[in-house]
């Protein structure tokens, strides 16, 4: 049974998919078996790993209880990293008939990393499915007041499924040359004491380019982005296993 981490924030563009793919690849690089689960109908993680349309068994069949999760996992070309790709049918699945945590229990892997969509709505319930099934939730937040505004709602949503010591804020797209970065961090530390990951993900052009080339650990193996995700991996392996 894997340890499952959901990447969730109902705000868009904060780095959920970047963290899912690059954390997954860095865990895999360390020798652990990883399955990335793309619960976002946008299919960004699947596209990044070039498996957007190459699945045989769609994820919708797993969520509706018609297929075993292990039969729907695809290779990615990266050692130790496999994926349950998103499919177009996620858009009109409606309410799944299984508890996703039951499917995850049958998954043969050390880790499952779940990329959630930027929403928390009954119409597209995939964030709720992912967060409820996960052992831990990581919420990427960028140095922006708009991110802070939505964070309280995201916190309420996450804590409706996760005990308060099992979710973390990952400060992402961080540029320390901008003074506002420190201001937002201080606000985060005040409003959410002890919930900030000790590792942050700096702004890095190689991370922005990586979706066209592959996971950062393979595309730009000596970049700051790769270093940050390797450091995040070490902390997660110590904290969440
Ligand atoms: N640390 C970083 N440095 C530079 N660019 C980044 C970084 N993290 C993410 N980005 C870029 O920011 C954009 C949004 O990132 P990403 O797709 O990971 O966010 P998301 O939260 O998954 O978005 P969505 O809500 O649409 O699913 C992308 O263009 C990505 O390449
Ligand atoms: Mg995304």
mmCIF file of C-alpha atoms in Angstrom, residues 41 55-61 63 66 86-94 126:
data_model
loop_
_atom_site.group_PDB
_atom_site.id
_atom_site.type_symbol
_atom_site.label_atom_id
_atom_site.label_comp_id
_atom_site.label_asym_id
_atom_site.label_seq_id
_atom_site.Cartn_x
_atom_site.Cartn_y
_atom_site.Cartn_z
ATOM 1 C CA UNK A 41 -9.272 16.802 -16.465
ATOM 2 C CA UNK A 55 -3.821 4.797 -21.921
ATOM 3 C CA UNK A 56 -5.547 1.464 -22.477
ATOM 4 C CA UNK A 57 -7.760 1.471 -19.374
ATOM 5 C CA UNK A 58 -9.105 4.996 -18.596
ATOM 6 C CA UNK A 59 -8.962 6.391 -15.057
ATOM 7 C CA UNK A 60 -12.736 6.842 -15.226
ATOM 8 C CA UNK A 61 -13.104 3.031 -15.284
ATOM 9 C CA UNK A 63 -13.093 5.526 -10.385
ATOM 10 C CA UNK A 66 -15.065 -1.234 -13.463
ATOM 11 C CA UNK A 86 -6.139 11.544 -16.874
ATOM 12 C CA UNK A 87 -8.681 10.811 -19.584
ATOM 13 C CA UNK A 88 -11.233 12.974 -21.382
ATOM 14 C CA UNK A 89 -13.952 10.949 -19.719
ATOM 15 C CA UNK A 90 -13.075 12.541 -16.375
ATOM 16 C CA UNK A 91 -15.098 15.535 -17.555
ATOM 17 C CA UNK A 92 -18.405 13.691 -17.593
ATOM 18 C CA UNK A 93 -17.879 10.939 -15.067
ATOM 19 C CA UNK A 94 -20.301 12.309 -12.493
ATOM 20 C CA UNK A 126 -11.655 15.307 -8.066
#
